[in-house]
Coordinates of C-alpha atoms in Angstrom, one line a residue:
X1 CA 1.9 -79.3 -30.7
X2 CA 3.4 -80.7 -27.5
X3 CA 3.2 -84.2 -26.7
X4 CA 4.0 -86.4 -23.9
X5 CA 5.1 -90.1 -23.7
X6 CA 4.6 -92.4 -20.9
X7 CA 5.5 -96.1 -20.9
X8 CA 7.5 -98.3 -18.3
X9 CA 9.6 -99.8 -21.0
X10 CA 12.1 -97.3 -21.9
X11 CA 12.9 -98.7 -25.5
X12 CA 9.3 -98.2 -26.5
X13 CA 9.2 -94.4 -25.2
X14 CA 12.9 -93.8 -27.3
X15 CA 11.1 -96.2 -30.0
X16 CA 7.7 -93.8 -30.2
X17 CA 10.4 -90.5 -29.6
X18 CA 12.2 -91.3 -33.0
X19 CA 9.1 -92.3 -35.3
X20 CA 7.6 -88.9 -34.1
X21 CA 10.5 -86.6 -35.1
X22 CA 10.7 -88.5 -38.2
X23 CA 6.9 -88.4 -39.1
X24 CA 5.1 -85.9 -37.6
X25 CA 7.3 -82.8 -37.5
X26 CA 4.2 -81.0 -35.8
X27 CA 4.9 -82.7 -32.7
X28 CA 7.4 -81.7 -30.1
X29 CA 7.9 -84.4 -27.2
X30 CA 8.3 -82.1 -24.2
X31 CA 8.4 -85.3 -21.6
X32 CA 8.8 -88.3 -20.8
X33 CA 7.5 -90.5 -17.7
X34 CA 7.8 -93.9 -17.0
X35 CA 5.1 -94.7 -14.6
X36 CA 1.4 -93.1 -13.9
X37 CA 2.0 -91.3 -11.1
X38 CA 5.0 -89.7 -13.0
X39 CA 3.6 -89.2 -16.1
X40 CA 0.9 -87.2 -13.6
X41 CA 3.1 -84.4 -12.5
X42 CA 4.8 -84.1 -15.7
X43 CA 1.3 -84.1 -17.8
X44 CA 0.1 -81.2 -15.1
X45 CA 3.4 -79.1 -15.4
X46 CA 3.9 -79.5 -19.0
X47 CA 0.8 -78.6 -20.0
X48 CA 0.7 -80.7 -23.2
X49 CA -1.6 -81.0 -26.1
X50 CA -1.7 -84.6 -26.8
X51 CA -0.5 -87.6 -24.2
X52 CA 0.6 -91.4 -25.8
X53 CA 0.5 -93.5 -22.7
X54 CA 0.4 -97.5 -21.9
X55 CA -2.4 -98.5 -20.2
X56 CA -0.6 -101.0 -17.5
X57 CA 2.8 -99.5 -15.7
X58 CA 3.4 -99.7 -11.9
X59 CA 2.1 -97.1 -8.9
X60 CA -0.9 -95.8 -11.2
X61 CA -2.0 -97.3 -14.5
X62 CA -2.8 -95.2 -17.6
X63 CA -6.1 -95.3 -17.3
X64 CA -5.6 -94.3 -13.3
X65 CA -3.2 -91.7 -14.3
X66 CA -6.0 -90.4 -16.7
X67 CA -8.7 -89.7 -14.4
X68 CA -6.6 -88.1 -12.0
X69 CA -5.8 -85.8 -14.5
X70 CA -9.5 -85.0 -15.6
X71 CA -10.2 -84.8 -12.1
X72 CA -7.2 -81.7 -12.1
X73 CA -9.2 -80.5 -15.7
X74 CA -6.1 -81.4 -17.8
X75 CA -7.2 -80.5 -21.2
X76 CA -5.1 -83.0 -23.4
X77 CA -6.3 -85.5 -25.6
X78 CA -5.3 -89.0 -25.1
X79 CA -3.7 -92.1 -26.7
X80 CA -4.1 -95.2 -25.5
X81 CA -1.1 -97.2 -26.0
X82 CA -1.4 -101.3 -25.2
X83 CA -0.8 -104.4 -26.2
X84 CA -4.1 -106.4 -24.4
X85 CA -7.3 -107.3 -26.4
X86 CA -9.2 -106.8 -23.2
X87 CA -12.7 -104.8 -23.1
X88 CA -12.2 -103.9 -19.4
X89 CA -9.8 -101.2 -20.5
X90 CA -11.3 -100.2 -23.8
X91 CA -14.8 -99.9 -21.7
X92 CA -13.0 -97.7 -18.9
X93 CA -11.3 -95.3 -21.5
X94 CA -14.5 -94.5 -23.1
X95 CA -16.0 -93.7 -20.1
X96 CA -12.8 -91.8 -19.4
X97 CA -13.5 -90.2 -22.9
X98 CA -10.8 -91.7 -25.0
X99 CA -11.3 -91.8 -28.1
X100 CA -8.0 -93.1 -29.8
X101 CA -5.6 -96.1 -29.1
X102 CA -3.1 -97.6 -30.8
X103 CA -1.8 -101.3 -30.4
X104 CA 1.8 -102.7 -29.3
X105 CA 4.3 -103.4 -31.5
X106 CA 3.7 -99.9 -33.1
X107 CA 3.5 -99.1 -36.5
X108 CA 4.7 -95.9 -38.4
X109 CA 1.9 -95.5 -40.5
X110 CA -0.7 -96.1 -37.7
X111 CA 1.2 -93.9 -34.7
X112 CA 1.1 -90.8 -37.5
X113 CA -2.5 -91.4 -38.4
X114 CA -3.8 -91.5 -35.1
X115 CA -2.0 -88.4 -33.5
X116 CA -3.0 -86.4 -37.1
X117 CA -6.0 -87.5 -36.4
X118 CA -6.1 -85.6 -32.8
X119 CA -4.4 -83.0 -33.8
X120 CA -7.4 -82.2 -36.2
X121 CA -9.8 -83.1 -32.8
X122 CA -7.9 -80.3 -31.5
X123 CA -7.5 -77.8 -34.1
X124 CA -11.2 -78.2 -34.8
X125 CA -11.9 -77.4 -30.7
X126 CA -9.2 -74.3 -30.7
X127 CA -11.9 -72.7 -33.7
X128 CA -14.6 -73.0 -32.2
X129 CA -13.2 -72.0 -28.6
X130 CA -12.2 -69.2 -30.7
X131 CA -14.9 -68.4 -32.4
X132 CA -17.0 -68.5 -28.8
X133 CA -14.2 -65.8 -27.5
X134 CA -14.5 -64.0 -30.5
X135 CA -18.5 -63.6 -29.8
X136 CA -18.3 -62.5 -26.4
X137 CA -15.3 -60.2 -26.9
X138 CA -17.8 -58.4 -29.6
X139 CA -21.0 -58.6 -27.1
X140 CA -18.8 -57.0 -24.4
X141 CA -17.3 -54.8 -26.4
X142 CA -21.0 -53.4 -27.7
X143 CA -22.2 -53.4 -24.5
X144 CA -19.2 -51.1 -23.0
X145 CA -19.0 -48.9 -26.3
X146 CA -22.9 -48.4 -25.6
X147 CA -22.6 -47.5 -21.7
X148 CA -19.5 -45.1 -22.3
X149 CA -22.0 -43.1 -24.9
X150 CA -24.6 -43.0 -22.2
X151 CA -21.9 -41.5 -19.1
X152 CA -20.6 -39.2 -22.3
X153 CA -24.1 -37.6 -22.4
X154 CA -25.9 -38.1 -18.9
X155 CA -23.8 -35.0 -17.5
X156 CA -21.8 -34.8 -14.6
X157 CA -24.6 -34.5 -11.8
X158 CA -26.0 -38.4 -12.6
X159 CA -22.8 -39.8 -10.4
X160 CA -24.4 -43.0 -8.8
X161 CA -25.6 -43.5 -13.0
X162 CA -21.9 -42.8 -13.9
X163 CA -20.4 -45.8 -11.9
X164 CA -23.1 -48.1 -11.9
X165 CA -22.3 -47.9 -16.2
X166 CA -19.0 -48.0 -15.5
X167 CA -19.8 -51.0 -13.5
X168 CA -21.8 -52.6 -16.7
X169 CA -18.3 -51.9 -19.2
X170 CA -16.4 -53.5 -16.5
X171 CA -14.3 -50.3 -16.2
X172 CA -12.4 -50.0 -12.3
X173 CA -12.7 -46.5 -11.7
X174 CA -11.5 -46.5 -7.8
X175 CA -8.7 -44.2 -7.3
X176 CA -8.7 -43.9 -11.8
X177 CA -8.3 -40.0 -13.4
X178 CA -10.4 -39.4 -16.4
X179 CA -9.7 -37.7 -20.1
X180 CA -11.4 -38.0 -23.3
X181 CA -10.3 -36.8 -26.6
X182 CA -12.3 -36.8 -29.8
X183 CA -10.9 -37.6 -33.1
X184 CA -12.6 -36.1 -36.3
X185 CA -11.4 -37.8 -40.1
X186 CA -10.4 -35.5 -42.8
X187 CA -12.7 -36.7 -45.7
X188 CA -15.8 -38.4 -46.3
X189 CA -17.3 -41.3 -43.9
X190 CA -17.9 -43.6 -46.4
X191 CA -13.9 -43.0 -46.8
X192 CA -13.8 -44.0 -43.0
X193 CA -16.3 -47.0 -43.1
X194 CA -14.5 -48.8 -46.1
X195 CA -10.8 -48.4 -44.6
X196 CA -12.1 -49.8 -41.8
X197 CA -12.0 -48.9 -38.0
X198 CA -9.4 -51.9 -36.2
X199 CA -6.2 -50.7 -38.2
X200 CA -6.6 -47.0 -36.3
X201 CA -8.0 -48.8 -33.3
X202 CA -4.7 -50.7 -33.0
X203 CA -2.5 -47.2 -33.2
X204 CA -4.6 -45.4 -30.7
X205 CA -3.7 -48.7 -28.5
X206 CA -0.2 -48.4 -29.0
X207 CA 0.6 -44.7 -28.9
X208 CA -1.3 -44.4 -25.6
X209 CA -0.6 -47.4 -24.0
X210 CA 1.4 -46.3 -20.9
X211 CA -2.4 -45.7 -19.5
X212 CA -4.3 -48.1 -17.5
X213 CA -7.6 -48.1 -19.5
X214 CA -7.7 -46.9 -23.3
X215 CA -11.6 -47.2 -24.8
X216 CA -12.6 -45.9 -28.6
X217 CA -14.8 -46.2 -30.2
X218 CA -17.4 -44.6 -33.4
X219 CA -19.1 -42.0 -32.0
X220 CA -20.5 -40.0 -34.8
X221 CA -20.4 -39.8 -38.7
X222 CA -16.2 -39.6 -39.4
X223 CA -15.8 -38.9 -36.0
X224 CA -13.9 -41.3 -32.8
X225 CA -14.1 -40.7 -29.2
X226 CA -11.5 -41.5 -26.8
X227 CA -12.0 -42.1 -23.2
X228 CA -8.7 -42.5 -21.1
X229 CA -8.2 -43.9 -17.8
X230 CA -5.4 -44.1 -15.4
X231 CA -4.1 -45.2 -11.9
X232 CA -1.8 -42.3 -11.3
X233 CA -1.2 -38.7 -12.0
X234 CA -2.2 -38.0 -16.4
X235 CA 0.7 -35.6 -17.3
X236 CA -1.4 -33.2 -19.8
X237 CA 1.7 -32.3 -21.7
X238 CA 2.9 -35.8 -21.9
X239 CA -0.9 -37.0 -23.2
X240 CA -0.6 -34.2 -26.0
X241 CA 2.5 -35.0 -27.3
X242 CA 1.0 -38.9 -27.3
X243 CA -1.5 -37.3 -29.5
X244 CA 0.5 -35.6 -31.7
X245 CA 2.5 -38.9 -32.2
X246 CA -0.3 -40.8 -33.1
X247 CA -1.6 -38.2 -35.6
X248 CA 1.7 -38.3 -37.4
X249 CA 2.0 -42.2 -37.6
X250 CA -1.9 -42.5 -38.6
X251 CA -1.3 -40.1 -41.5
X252 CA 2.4 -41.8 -42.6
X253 CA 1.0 -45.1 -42.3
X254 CA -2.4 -45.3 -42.9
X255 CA -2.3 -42.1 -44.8
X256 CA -5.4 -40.6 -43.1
X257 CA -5.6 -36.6 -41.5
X258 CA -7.4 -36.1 -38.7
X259 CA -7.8 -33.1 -36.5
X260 CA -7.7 -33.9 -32.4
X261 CA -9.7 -32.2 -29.8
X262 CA -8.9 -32.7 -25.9
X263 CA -10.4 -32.0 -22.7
X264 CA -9.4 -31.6 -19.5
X265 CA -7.8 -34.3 -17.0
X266 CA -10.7 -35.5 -14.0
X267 CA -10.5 -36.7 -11.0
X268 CA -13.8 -38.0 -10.5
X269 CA -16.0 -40.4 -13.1
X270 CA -18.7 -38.5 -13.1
X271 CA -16.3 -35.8 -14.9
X272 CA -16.1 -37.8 -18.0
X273 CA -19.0 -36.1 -19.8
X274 CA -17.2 -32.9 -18.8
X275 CA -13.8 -33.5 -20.2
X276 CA -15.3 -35.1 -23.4
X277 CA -18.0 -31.4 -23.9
X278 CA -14.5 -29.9 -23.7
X279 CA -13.2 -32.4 -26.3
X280 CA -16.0 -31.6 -28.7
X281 CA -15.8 -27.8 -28.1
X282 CA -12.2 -27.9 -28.5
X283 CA -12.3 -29.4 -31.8
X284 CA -14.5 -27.2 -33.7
X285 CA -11.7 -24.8 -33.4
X286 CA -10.3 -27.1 -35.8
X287 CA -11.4 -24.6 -38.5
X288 CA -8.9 -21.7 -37.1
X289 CA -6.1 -24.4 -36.1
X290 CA -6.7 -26.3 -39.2
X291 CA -7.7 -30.1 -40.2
X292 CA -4.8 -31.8 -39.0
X293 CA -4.8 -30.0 -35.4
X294 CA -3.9 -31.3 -32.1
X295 CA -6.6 -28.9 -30.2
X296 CA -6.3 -29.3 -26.3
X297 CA -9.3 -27.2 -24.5
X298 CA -6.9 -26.0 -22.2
X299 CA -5.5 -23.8 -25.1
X300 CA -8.8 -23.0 -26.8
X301 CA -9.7 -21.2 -23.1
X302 CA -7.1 -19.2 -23.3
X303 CA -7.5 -17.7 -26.2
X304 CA -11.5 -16.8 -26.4
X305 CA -10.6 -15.6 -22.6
X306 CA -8.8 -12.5 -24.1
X307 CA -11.0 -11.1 -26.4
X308 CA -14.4 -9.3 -27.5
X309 CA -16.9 -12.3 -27.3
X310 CA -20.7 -11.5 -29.6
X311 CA -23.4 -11.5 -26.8
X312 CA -25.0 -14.9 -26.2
X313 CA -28.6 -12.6 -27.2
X314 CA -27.6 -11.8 -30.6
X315 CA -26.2 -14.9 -31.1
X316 CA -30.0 -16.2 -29.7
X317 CA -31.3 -13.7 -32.4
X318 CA -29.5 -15.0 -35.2
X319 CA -30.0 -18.3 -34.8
X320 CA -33.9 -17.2 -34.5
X321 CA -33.7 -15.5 -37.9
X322 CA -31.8 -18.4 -39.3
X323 CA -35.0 -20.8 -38.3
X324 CA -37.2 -18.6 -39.5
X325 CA -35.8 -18.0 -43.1
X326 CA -35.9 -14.4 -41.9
X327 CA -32.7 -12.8 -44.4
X328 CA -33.3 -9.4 -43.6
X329 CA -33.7 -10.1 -40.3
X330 CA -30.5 -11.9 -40.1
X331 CA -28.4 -9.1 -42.4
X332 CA -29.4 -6.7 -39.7
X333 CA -27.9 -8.9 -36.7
X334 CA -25.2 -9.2 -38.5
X335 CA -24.7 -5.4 -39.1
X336 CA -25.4 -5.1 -35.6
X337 CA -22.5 -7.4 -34.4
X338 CA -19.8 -5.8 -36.5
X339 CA -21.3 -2.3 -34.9
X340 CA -19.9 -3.6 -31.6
X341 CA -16.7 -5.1 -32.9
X342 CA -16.2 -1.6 -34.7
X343 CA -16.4 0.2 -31.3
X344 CA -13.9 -2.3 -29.5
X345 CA -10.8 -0.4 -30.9
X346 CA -8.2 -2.9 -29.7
X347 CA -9.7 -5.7 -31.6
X348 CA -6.9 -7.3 -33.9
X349 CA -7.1 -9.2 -37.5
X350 CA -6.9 -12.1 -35.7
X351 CA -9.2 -12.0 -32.4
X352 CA -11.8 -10.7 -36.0
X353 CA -11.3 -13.6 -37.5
X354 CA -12.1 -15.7 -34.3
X355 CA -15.4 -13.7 -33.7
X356 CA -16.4 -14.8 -37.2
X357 CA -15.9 -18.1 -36.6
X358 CA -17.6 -18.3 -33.3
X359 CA -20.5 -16.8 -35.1
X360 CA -20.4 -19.1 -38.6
X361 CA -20.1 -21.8 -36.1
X362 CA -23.0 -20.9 -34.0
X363 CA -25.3 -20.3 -37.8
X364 CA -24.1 -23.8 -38.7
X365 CA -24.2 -25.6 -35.5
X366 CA -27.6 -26.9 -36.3
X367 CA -26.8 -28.4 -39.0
X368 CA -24.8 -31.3 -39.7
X369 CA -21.6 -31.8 -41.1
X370 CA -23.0 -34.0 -43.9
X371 CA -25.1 -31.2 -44.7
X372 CA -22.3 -28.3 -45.2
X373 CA -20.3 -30.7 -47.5
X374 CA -22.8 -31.4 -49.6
X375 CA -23.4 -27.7 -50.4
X376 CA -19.9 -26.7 -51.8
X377 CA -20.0 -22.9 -50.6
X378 CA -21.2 -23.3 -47.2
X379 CA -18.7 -26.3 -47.1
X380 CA -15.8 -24.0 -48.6
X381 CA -16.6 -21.2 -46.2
X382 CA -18.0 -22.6 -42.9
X383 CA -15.7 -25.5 -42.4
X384 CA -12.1 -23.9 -43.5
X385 CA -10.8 -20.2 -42.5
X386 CA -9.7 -19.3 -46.2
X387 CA -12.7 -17.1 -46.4
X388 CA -12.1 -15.5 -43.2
X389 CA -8.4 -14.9 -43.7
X390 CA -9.0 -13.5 -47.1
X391 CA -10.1 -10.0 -45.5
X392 CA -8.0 -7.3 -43.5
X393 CA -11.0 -4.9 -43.3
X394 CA -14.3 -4.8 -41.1
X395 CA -16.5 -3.5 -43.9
X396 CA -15.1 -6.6 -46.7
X397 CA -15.6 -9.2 -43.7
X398 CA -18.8 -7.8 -42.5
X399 CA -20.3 -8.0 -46.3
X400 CA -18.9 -11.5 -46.2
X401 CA -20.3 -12.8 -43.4
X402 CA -23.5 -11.5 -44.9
X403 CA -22.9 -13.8 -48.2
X404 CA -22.4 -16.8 -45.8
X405 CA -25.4 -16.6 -43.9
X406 CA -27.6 -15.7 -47.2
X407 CA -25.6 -18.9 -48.1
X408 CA -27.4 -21.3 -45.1
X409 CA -30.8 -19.6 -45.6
X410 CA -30.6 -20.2 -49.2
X411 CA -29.3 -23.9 -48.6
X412 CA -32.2 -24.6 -46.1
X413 CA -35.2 -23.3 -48.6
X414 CA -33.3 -25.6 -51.9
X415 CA -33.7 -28.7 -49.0
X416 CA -37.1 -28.2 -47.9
X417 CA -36.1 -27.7 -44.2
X418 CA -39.1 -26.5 -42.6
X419 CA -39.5 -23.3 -40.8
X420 CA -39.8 -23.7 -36.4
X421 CA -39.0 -27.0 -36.9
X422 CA -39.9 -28.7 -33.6
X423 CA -37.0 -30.7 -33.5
X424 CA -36.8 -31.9 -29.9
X425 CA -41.1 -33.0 -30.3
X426 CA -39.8 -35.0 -33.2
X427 CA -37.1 -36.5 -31.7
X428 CA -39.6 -36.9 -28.2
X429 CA -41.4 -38.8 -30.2
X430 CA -39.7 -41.1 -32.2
X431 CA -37.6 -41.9 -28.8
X432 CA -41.5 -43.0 -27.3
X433 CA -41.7 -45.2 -30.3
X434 CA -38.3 -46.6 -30.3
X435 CA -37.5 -46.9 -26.9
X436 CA -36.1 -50.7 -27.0
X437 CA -33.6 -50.1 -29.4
X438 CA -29.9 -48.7 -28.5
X439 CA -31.1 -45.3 -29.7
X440 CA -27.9 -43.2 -28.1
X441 CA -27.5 -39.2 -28.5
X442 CA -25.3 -40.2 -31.4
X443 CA -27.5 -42.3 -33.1
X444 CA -29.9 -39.3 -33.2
X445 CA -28.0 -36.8 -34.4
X446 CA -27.0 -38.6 -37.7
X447 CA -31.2 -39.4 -38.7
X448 CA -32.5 -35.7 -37.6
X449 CA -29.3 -34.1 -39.0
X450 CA -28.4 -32.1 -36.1
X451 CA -25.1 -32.3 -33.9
X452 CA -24.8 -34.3 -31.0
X453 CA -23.5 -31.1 -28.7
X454 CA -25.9 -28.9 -30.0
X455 CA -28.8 -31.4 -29.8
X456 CA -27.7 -32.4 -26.1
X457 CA -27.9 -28.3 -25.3
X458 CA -30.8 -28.0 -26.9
X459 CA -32.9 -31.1 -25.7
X460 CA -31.6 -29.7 -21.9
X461 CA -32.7 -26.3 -22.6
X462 CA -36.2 -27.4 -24.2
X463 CA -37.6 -30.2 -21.4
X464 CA -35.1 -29.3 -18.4
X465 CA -33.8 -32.4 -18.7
X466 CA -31.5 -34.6 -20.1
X467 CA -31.6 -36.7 -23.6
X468 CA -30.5 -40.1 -21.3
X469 CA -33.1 -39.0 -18.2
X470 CA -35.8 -38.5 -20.9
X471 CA -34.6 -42.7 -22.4
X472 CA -34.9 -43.5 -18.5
X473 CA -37.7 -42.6 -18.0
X474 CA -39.9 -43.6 -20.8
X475 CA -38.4 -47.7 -20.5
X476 CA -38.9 -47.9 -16.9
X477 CA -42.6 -46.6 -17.3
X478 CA -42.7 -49.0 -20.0
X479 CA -41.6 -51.8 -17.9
X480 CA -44.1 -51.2 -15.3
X481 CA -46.4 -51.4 -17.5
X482 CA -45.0 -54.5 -18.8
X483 CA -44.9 -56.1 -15.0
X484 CA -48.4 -55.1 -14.2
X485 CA -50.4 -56.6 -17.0
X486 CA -47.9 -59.3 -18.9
X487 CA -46.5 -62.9 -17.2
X488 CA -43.0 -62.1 -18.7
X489 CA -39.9 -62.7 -16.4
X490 CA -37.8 -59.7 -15.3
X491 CA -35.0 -60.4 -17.7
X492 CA -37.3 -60.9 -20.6
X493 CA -39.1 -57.5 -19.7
X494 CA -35.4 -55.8 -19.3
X495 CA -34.5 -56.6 -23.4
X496 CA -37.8 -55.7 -24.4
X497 CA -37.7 -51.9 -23.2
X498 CA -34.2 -51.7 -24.5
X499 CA -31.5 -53.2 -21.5
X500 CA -28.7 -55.8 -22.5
X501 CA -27.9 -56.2 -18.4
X502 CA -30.6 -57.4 -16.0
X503 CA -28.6 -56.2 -13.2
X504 CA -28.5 -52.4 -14.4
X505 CA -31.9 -52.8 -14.9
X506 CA -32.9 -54.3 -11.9
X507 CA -31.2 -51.0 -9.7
X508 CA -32.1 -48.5 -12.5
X509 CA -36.2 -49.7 -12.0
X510 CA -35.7 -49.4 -7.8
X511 CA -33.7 -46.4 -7.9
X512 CA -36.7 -44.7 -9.8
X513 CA -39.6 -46.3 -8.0
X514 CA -38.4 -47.4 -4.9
X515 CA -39.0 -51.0 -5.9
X516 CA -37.1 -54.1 -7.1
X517 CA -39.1 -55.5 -10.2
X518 CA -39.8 -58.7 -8.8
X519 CA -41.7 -56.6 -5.5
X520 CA -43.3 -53.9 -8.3
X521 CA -44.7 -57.1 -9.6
X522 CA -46.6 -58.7 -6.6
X523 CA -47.8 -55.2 -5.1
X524 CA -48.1 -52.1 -7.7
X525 CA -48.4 -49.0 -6.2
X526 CA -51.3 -48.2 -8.7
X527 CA -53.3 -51.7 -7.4

């Protein structure tokens, strides 16, 4: 710790300088002043931990010298240093706050005693100002990880929603570019909870560091998002190869494979929901590129641009069949789609194999990916391409695909999945019941076992709307509810439907009923 000596009488300052190197090794005397009003500019450009000082010395006093410095918020602890029995002083340096003092002619035993026992004052103060940074490091960082899943799911037509969220994770995004990247585990989660989350949070930091803004955090079951943001131009190339760089070192050093999807560079905030769809898409290709793959969307486009794509209806129809349990149904769209690959002469082995996969994808995209591993064929065959690239021929791969999809139906009837399951009037409902807790898009997807991008499709294509809207919209009706016929204060009413900040509330409510809480309050429109 650093220390500071201040006395007028120069043999006592070499005198206190030679018992302190010689018993208290912790100490380092950075200074020494010979008069308050030195000892004052030395004290406030030093910086020190702990200061001995007399109490009487010419121009300023210690006691002088001492308020001036809590006056300028000096933060050191002080020793008072004198020779005088007088209770003037001893009164003024409590009410100065110090606590410790030490009497002339100075003894070994007593000087190490005394600054030990300050150096514990201030260890013990360092823990707990710790401990209070710690706490409100972890709020904030809950409270940003929760509005980045809200702008990944809003969409990119909420762009006044985008920035005021922004706003609340204290993200600049003036003149900032956009990219997310979504990071899936080889392996169980339980694999991913127990190794634990700040070891790969720290590489992730370091391999992309040359970017203004890095955020990750959990997003669902073994999987990471990524949001990137940066002042300048994001070289794409130079952000894959990042990537790539960080895959390698998280598998050398924390011996962990992971497979990397990437979307596209935006200029605009409201773009992040874009860029991170384009993440997620990009990585299901993971099963053609394989589990350790660095996928960017960029790449993924280019290839499904070149070749036969399966109609979006028969898809539709399969996924029908699937819901309905309906196996001959389902073998007969499947014949029906290998009809039309058969008649697209130029297809190749390999644009086959991606038509499969597009379609095992879309069978399985309902369920989730805790689901296929726990069945060990649908795992084996949906989530790798060994099955796929067993077969040269259409009629092998057609009876296949078949065996698969008999596979899901077969896996859904052993696990008691219901036939039409309403899944979006479930979820409807438990979000009206459960409105005041941080239920995000995520969160859902792991307790109705459904994935978050086909869940967020399918919740637009069912209401019209979107998952976050929908959240919207239930708390603030529940807060004027709240405001008309409880006493509650605004920011009590704000946690209670489901809002950490006030403020974000405050706009959110007047943005949606043209009123400020506080005026909703004194004048409903329904009064």
């Amino acid at each position: 710790m650093k220390l500071i000596l201040v006395d007028d009488e120069k043999i006592i300052v070499d005198g206190l300088k030679k018992m302190i190197g010689r018993y208290i090794p912790e100490c380092e005397v950075v200074g020494v002043a010979y008069n308050g009003l030195e000892g004052f500019k030395l004290i406030q450009k030093r910086q020190p931990d702990i200061v001995i000082t007399d109490i009487r010395m010419p121009q300023a006093d210690g006691l002088d010298m001492i308020k001036m410095l809590k006056d300028a918020d000096s933060q050191a602890k002080f020793i008072l240093l004198s020779g005088y029995a007088d209770f003037e002083y001893a009164r003024r340096g409590m009410q100065l706050g110090v606590q410790f003092y030490i009497n002339k002619p100075v003894e070994e035993l007593e000087l190490r005693d005394c600054v030990c026992q300050v150096m514990e004052v201030i260890r013990a103060n360092r823990a707990k100002l710790q401990e209070v940074d710690d706490l409100k490091h972890e709020v904030h960082s809950r409270i940003q990880e929760s509005a980045l899943k809200d702008i990944l799911e809003i969409g990119s037509e909420s762009t006044d929603l985008v920035g005021e969220l922004l706003k609340i994770a204290q993200i600049p995004a003036e003149g900032a570019r956009f990219v997310c990247a979504l990071l899936e585990f080889d392996g169980s989660v339980d694999g991913l909870k127990e190794f634990g989350l700040q070891p790969l949070y720290r590489h992730i930091d370091r391999f992309l560091g040359q970017y203004r803004g890095v955020y990750r955090f959990r997003y669902w079951g073994a999987q990471v998002a990524v949001v990137i943001t940066h002042g300048g131009v994001i070289d794409y190339g130079e952000l894959i190869r990042a990537i790539h760089r960080l895959k390698e070192a998280v598998f050398r050093e924390l011996k962990m494979s992971m497979a990397v999807g990437i979307g596209t560079v935006q200029e605009r905030a409201a773009g992040i929901s874009q860029s991170f769809e384009e993440a997620r898409y990009a990585l299901n290709y993971k099963v053609i590129k394989g589990m350790d793959a660095v996928i960017p969307f960029l790449e993924i486009i280019s290839l499904t641009g070149q070749h036969h794509t399966v109609p979006d209806e028969m898809i539709a129809k399969l996924e029908s069949g699937l819901d309905n349990m309906d196996e001959e149904g389902c073998v007969g769209i499947i014949r029906e789609i290998f009809q039309g690959m058969e008649a697209d002469r130029g297809i190749s082995p390999a644009n086959l194999q991606l038509q499969c996969l597009n379609i095992l994808l879309s069978s399985a995209r309902k369920m989730s990916f805790q689901q296929l591993q726990q069945n060990d064929f649908l795992g084996r065959n949906i989530l790798s391409l060994e099955g796929i690239s067993r077969f040269r021929t259409l009629e092998r791969l057609e009876e296949w695909m078949i065996q698969v999809i008999r596979g899901i139906i077969t896996f859904k009837l052993e696990h008691n999945i219901p036939k039409k399951k309403d899944i979006i009037a479930e979820i409807k409902e438990y979000v009206s019941n459960h409105y005041n807790e941080p239920i995000s898009l995520a969160d859902l997807s792991a307790r109705f076992f459904i994935s978050p991008y086909y869940l967020s499709q399918l919740f637009k294509q069912k209401t019209g709307d979107t998952y976050m809207n929908f959240l919207t919209q239930i708390r603030i009706s529940k807060a004027k509810e709240l405001l008309e016929k409880t006493d509650l204060k605004v920011y009590e009413i704000c946690r209670l439907v489901g809002y950490s900040d006030t403020q974000h509330f405050a706009r959110l409510f007047e943005k949606l009923t043209g009123y400020r809480p506080s005026e909703y309050r004194k004048n409903p429109p329904s009064a």
